[in-house]
C-alpha cells in the first residue's frame, strides 16, 4: 500500500508518459516511503498520511513530491531491462522508440535526486512551520533531529555560503556539520551558554549565534575538501555531487582542479580563523572575561570586505 492511489497521482509529480503504469514502480514507492520519508517525518506521521490518503491535503501532496522522484531513481536500473522467465533482456527498438543513452539516464537520475531532496527540504520546512498542527511529529525524535543543528537546512547554509539551496549537497555535508557542532562548538562555548544563545534576545548572544553559524559553515567546507568529497566548484558556489553515491552519475560532473581546491581552502581558512576570533571575543565578553583589545583585521576577497 502506497500514498499513490493512481497513475494520475504519480504523473502529478513526474511527467511520465500516459502509458506508464504505477504498478511498475510501486515497490520502489513503498520502499522510499518506509525509509527516506519515514526517517524524516516519523513513522507515526507517515502512517497517518497513508491512512488518510483519500482526504488529500497539502501534507500528502508534499510527501508525494518527495517520494515520486526518489522512487524513480531506484526504478530506473530495472526499467531499462526486462526481467522474465527467459532471463534479463534489454528493451528492444521499434519504429519510433529506442532505449535512452547512458548519459540521458544519468541526467534523469541526477535531476530526479535533486527534485526529490529539494522537495524533502520543503516538506520539513512545512512541518516545522506548522509543528503545532502535527502533534505526532512534534513529539518525535525526527523533529528533534531536524532542528538539532544551528545550520538546520540547505537554505540557511546557502545564506552563508552558496550551495544553491541544494538538499543533496546539505545532506552530504550534514554529518560534518553535526560533528563540528557537537565536538568543537558546544565544548568551546559551553553547554549552558550554547543553549541560551539559541533563543536569547540578548544582542551579544544573538551575534554569537550568527558568528557560530558562519564559523561552522566554513569549517565544514574545509573538511569537505580535505575529505575529498565529490564536489563541483565554480564562481557561483559549491555543489556536492551526492548522486555519485546513488548511481553512476559521477561520470558526468567536473571535479575542481588541485589549484582550485588549494585556493578555496586558503580562503575558507582565513574566514574560519576570522569568525573563530570574533566568537572567542564574544564568549569572553558574555562571561565577563577581560581580554586585550587587538587591532581589527579586515580581510578582503575580490574587493569585498568580509569583516
Short mmCIF file of C-alpha atoms in Angstrom, two decimals:
data_model
loop_
_atom_site.label_atom_id
_atom_site.label_comp_id
_atom_site.label_asym_id
_atom_site.label_seq_id
_atom_site.Cartn_x
_atom_site.Cartn_y
_atom_site.Cartn_z
CA UNK A 1 0.00 0.00 0.00
CA UNK A 2 1.34 3.40 -1.01
CA UNK A 3 0.39 7.08 -0.71
CA UNK A 4 -0.10 6.97 -4.50
CA UNK A 5 -3.53 5.65 -5.44
CA UNK A 6 -3.40 6.01 -9.22
CA UNK A 7 -1.24 6.71 -12.25
CA UNK A 8 -2.50 10.29 -12.15
CA UNK A 9 -1.12 10.74 -8.62
CA UNK A 10 2.34 9.79 -9.87
CA UNK A 11 2.13 11.81 -13.07
CA UNK A 12 1.18 14.81 -10.95
CA UNK A 13 4.76 14.70 -9.62
CA UNK A 14 6.73 13.23 -12.53
CA UNK A 15 5.99 13.95 -16.22
CA UNK A 16 5.70 10.26 -17.15
CA UNK A 17 4.14 9.07 -20.38
CA UNK A 18 0.44 8.27 -20.20
CA UNK A 19 1.23 4.61 -20.91
CA UNK A 20 3.37 4.39 -17.75
CA UNK A 21 1.73 2.20 -15.12
CA UNK A 22 2.19 2.83 -11.42
CA UNK A 23 2.32 -0.95 -10.90
CA UNK A 24 5.83 -0.96 -12.36
CA UNK A 25 7.19 1.43 -9.78
CA UNK A 26 5.01 0.65 -6.74
CA UNK A 27 7.64 -1.48 -4.92
CA UNK A 28 10.04 1.45 -5.07
CA UNK A 29 7.37 3.92 -3.95
CA UNK A 30 6.75 1.82 -0.85
CA UNK A 31 10.48 1.47 -0.20
CA UNK A 32 11.08 5.23 -0.30
CA UNK A 33 8.01 5.90 1.82
CA UNK A 34 9.03 3.45 4.55
CA UNK A 35 12.68 4.53 4.58
CA UNK A 36 13.58 8.05 3.44
CA UNK A 37 10.18 9.64 4.07
CA UNK A 38 9.51 7.95 7.41
CA UNK A 39 13.03 8.68 8.64
CA UNK A 40 12.39 12.41 8.28
CA UNK A 41 8.74 12.87 9.24
CA UNK A 42 8.45 9.91 11.67
CA UNK A 43 6.88 6.53 11.11
CA UNK A 44 3.78 7.59 13.02
CA UNK A 45 3.08 10.64 10.88
CA UNK A 46 3.71 8.64 7.71
CA UNK A 47 1.12 6.09 8.82
CA UNK A 48 -1.36 8.92 9.44
CA UNK A 49 -0.76 10.25 5.93
CA UNK A 50 -1.15 6.75 4.49
CA UNK A 51 -4.38 6.14 6.39
CA UNK A 52 -5.89 9.44 5.24
CA UNK A 53 -4.87 9.38 1.55
CA UNK A 54 -8.47 9.72 0.42
CA UNK A 55 -8.76 13.04 2.27
CA UNK A 56 -5.92 14.63 0.28
CA UNK A 57 -4.37 17.80 1.67
CA UNK A 58 -1.14 19.77 1.45
CA UNK A 59 0.90 17.38 3.56
CA UNK A 60 0.03 14.46 1.28
CA UNK A 61 0.99 16.49 -1.78
CA UNK A 62 4.35 17.46 -0.27
CA UNK A 63 5.05 13.84 0.69
CA UNK A 64 4.28 12.65 -2.83
CA UNK A 65 6.67 15.22 -4.30
CA UNK A 66 9.45 13.71 -2.22
CA UNK A 67 8.65 10.08 -2.89
CA UNK A 68 7.94 10.09 -6.64
CA UNK A 69 11.33 11.31 -7.95
CA UNK A 70 13.35 9.27 -5.43
CA UNK A 71 11.38 6.15 -6.30
CA UNK A 72 12.04 6.86 -9.98
CA UNK A 73 15.80 6.84 -9.29
CA UNK A 74 15.50 3.40 -7.72
CA UNK A 75 13.28 2.16 -10.53
CA UNK A 76 15.42 3.31 -13.48
CA UNK A 77 18.01 0.48 -13.49
CA UNK A 78 15.16 -2.05 -13.57
CA UNK A 79 13.14 -0.02 -16.05
CA UNK A 80 15.97 -0.23 -18.58
CA UNK A 81 15.67 -4.02 -18.78
CA UNK A 82 13.04 -6.74 -18.96
CA UNK A 83 13.09 -9.46 -16.29
CA UNK A 84 11.25 -12.62 -17.31
CA UNK A 85 11.44 -16.43 -17.24
CA UNK A 86 13.95 -16.34 -20.09
CA UNK A 87 16.33 -14.10 -18.17
CA UNK A 88 17.19 -10.42 -18.22
CA UNK A 89 16.97 -8.68 -21.57
CA UNK A 90 17.09 -5.09 -22.80
CA UNK A 91 14.17 -3.15 -24.19
CA UNK A 92 14.05 -3.59 -27.95
CA UNK A 93 13.87 -0.87 -30.58
CA UNK A 94 10.75 -0.03 -32.55
CA UNK A 95 9.97 2.24 -35.47
CA UNK A 96 9.68 5.30 -33.27
CA UNK A 97 11.33 4.24 -29.99
CA UNK A 98 14.85 3.40 -28.86
CA UNK A 99 16.48 2.97 -25.47
CA UNK A 100 17.88 6.13 -23.90
CA UNK A 101 21.63 6.69 -23.91
CA UNK A 102 23.52 6.20 -20.64
CA UNK A 103 24.18 9.92 -20.23
CA UNK A 104 20.47 10.67 -20.69
CA UNK A 105 19.55 8.19 -17.97
CA UNK A 106 22.26 9.65 -15.72
CA UNK A 107 20.88 13.15 -16.27
CA UNK A 108 17.40 11.95 -15.34
CA UNK A 109 18.78 10.30 -12.20
CA UNK A 110 20.56 13.46 -11.12
CA UNK A 111 17.56 15.66 -11.88
CA UNK A 112 15.21 13.32 -10.00
CA UNK A 113 17.54 13.15 -7.00
CA UNK A 114 17.76 16.93 -6.87
CA UNK A 115 13.99 17.28 -7.24
CA UNK A 116 13.27 14.71 -4.54
CA UNK A 117 15.70 16.03 -1.95
CA UNK A 118 14.73 19.65 -2.54
CA UNK A 119 11.11 18.58 -2.04
CA UNK A 120 12.22 16.97 1.22
CA UNK A 121 13.57 20.32 2.38
CA UNK A 122 10.23 21.95 1.54
CA UNK A 123 8.35 19.21 3.39
CA UNK A 124 10.45 19.53 6.55
CA UNK A 125 10.14 23.33 6.48
CA UNK A 126 6.36 22.98 6.17
CA UNK A 127 6.23 20.65 9.18
CA UNK A 128 8.43 22.94 11.28
CA UNK A 129 6.34 26.00 10.41
CA UNK A 130 3.16 24.11 11.33
CA UNK A 131 4.54 21.86 14.05
CA UNK A 132 1.67 22.62 16.43
CA UNK A 133 -0.74 21.08 13.93
CA UNK A 134 1.13 17.77 13.87
CA UNK A 135 1.44 16.54 17.45
CA UNK A 136 2.79 13.13 16.44
CA UNK A 137 5.65 14.78 14.59
CA UNK A 138 6.23 17.41 17.30
CA UNK A 139 6.83 14.65 19.87
CA UNK A 140 9.02 12.52 17.62
CA UNK A 141 12.81 12.06 17.59
CA UNK A 142 12.68 13.01 13.90
CA UNK A 143 11.51 16.52 14.84
CA UNK A 144 14.36 16.77 17.36
CA UNK A 145 16.87 15.65 14.74
CA UNK A 146 15.53 18.05 12.09
CA UNK A 147 16.01 21.03 14.44
CA UNK A 148 19.16 19.95 16.30
CA UNK A 149 21.75 21.74 14.17
CA UNK A 150 22.19 25.52 14.26
CA UNK A 151 22.53 25.39 10.47
CA UNK A 152 19.49 23.14 10.02
CA UNK A 153 18.94 23.14 6.27
CA UNK A 154 20.26 23.97 2.83
CA UNK A 155 18.56 27.37 2.76
CA UNK A 156 20.33 28.51 5.91
CA UNK A 157 23.66 27.11 4.72
CA UNK A 158 23.25 28.92 1.38
CA UNK A 159 22.65 32.20 3.21
CA UNK A 160 26.25 32.00 4.44
CA UNK A 161 27.91 30.14 1.57
CA UNK A 162 26.23 29.37 -1.74
CA UNK A 163 25.23 25.75 -2.21
CA UNK A 164 22.21 26.72 -4.34
CA UNK A 165 19.74 25.63 -1.64
CA UNK A 166 20.59 22.06 -2.60
CA UNK A 167 19.35 19.49 -0.09
CA UNK A 168 21.58 16.90 -1.79
CA UNK A 169 24.66 18.96 -1.00
CA UNK A 170 23.46 19.70 2.52
CA UNK A 171 22.68 16.01 3.06
CA UNK A 172 26.27 15.10 2.21
CA UNK A 173 27.66 17.85 4.47
CA UNK A 174 25.30 17.17 7.38
CA UNK A 175 27.49 14.62 9.22
CA UNK A 176 30.41 17.06 9.13
CA UNK A 177 28.22 19.91 10.41
CA UNK A 178 26.99 17.69 13.23
CA UNK A 179 30.46 16.56 14.27
CA UNK A 180 31.89 20.08 14.46
CA UNK A 181 28.85 21.43 16.29
CA UNK A 182 29.00 18.71 18.93
CA UNK A 183 32.74 18.16 19.24
CA UNK A 184 34.03 21.72 18.86
CA UNK A 185 31.36 24.43 19.11
CA UNK A 186 29.39 23.16 22.08
CA UNK A 187 32.52 22.29 24.05
CA UNK A 188 34.12 25.66 23.30
CA UNK A 189 31.05 27.78 24.04
CA UNK A 190 29.89 25.62 26.94
CA UNK A 191 26.61 23.72 27.21
CA UNK A 192 24.79 26.39 29.21
CA UNK A 193 25.76 29.34 27.01
CA UNK A 194 25.22 27.30 23.85
CA UNK A 195 21.65 26.51 24.92
CA UNK A 196 20.98 30.12 25.94
CA UNK A 197 22.16 31.64 22.68
CA UNK A 198 19.69 29.56 20.65
CA UNK A 199 16.67 31.51 21.96
CA UNK A 200 18.10 34.56 23.74
CA UNK A 201 17.15 38.08 22.67
CA UNK A 202 20.34 39.46 24.21
CA UNK A 203 22.26 41.23 21.45
CA UNK A 204 25.66 39.70 22.25
CA UNK A 205 24.21 36.19 22.36
CA UNK A 206 22.37 36.72 19.08
CA UNK A 207 25.61 37.88 17.46
CA UNK A 208 27.38 34.88 18.99
CA UNK A 209 24.85 32.53 17.40
CA UNK A 210 25.26 34.15 13.99
CA UNK A 211 29.04 34.06 14.26
CA UNK A 212 28.98 30.43 15.37
CA UNK A 213 26.88 29.55 12.30
CA UNK A 214 29.40 31.22 10.00
CA UNK A 215 32.36 29.50 11.63
CA UNK A 216 30.55 26.16 11.38
CA UNK A 217 29.82 26.59 7.67
CA UNK A 218 33.40 27.48 6.74
CA UNK A 219 34.89 24.76 8.94
CA UNK A 220 32.54 22.25 7.30
CA UNK A 221 33.59 23.31 3.80
CA UNK A 222 37.28 22.94 4.66
CA UNK A 223 36.62 19.42 5.91
CA UNK A 224 34.61 18.58 2.79
CA UNK A 225 37.56 19.47 0.59
CA UNK A 226 40.05 17.68 2.80
CA UNK A 227 37.91 14.53 2.81
CA UNK A 228 37.83 14.79 -0.99
CA UNK A 229 34.07 14.63 -1.31
CA UNK A 230 32.81 14.63 -4.89
CA UNK A 231 32.38 18.39 -5.26
CA UNK A 232 31.92 20.82 -8.09
CA UNK A 233 33.22 24.33 -7.52
CA UNK A 234 32.79 27.44 -9.65
CA UNK A 235 32.42 31.18 -9.23
CA UNK A 236 28.82 30.72 -8.10
CA UNK A 237 29.47 28.35 -5.22
CA UNK A 238 29.81 24.69 -4.37
CA UNK A 239 27.83 21.54 -5.05
CA UNK A 240 28.47 18.08 -3.69
CA UNK A 241 27.78 15.52 -6.40
CA UNK A 242 25.96 13.27 -3.98
CA UNK A 243 24.32 11.47 -6.88
CA UNK A 244 27.58 9.59 -7.35
CA UNK A 245 26.71 7.67 -4.18
CA UNK A 246 23.40 6.52 -5.69
CA UNK A 247 24.34 5.73 -9.26
CA UNK A 248 26.92 6.23 -11.99
CA UNK A 249 26.24 9.95 -12.36
CA UNK A 250 29.76 10.70 -11.09
CA UNK A 251 30.83 10.24 -14.71
CA UNK A 252 29.03 13.43 -15.66
CA UNK A 253 30.46 16.03 -13.32
CA UNK A 254 33.69 18.04 -13.37
CA UNK A 255 35.74 17.98 -10.16
CA UNK A 256 37.75 21.11 -9.30
CA UNK A 257 41.45 21.20 -10.12
CA UNK A 258 44.07 20.90 -7.37
CA UNK A 259 44.77 24.61 -7.83
CA UNK A 260 41.09 25.50 -7.33
CA UNK A 261 40.90 23.32 -4.22
CA UNK A 262 44.04 24.81 -2.71
CA UNK A 263 42.85 28.36 -3.37
CA UNK A 264 39.41 27.61 -1.94
CA UNK A 265 40.84 26.04 1.21
CA UNK A 266 43.11 29.04 1.82
CA UNK A 267 40.20 31.46 1.54
CA UNK A 268 37.99 29.30 3.73
CA UNK A 269 40.68 29.03 6.40
CA UNK A 270 41.02 32.82 6.51
CA UNK A 271 37.29 33.14 7.11
CA UNK A 272 37.29 30.34 9.65
CA UNK A 273 40.06 31.99 11.66
CA UNK A 274 38.28 35.32 11.45
CA UNK A 275 34.98 34.06 12.81
CA UNK A 276 36.70 31.91 15.44
CA UNK A 277 38.42 35.05 16.74
CA UNK A 278 35.17 37.03 16.78
CA UNK A 279 33.39 34.16 18.50
CA UNK A 280 36.11 33.82 21.15
CA UNK A 281 35.90 37.54 21.91
CA UNK A 282 32.12 37.37 22.28
CA UNK A 283 32.31 34.39 24.61
CA UNK A 284 34.78 36.24 26.84
CA UNK A 285 32.62 39.36 26.79
CA UNK A 286 29.47 37.48 27.74
CA UNK A 287 31.30 35.64 30.52
CA UNK A 288 32.84 38.88 31.77
CA UNK A 289 36.41 37.90 31.00
CA UNK A 290 38.60 40.87 30.12
CA UNK A 291 40.87 40.42 27.14
CA UNK A 292 43.36 42.77 25.46
CA UNK A 293 41.90 44.67 22.54
CA UNK A 294 43.72 43.62 19.39
CA UNK A 295 43.76 45.70 16.20
CA UNK A 296 40.95 44.68 13.91
CA UNK A 297 41.88 42.74 10.82
CA UNK A 298 39.99 43.35 7.63
CA UNK A 299 40.07 40.61 5.06
CA UNK A 300 39.09 41.45 1.51
CA UNK A 301 38.46 38.90 -1.19
CA UNK A 302 37.99 40.16 -4.73
CA UNK A 303 37.41 43.63 -3.38
CA UNK A 304 34.70 42.63 -0.90
CA UNK A 305 35.33 43.34 2.77
CA UNK A 306 34.36 40.29 4.80
CA UNK A 307 34.73 41.88 8.25
#
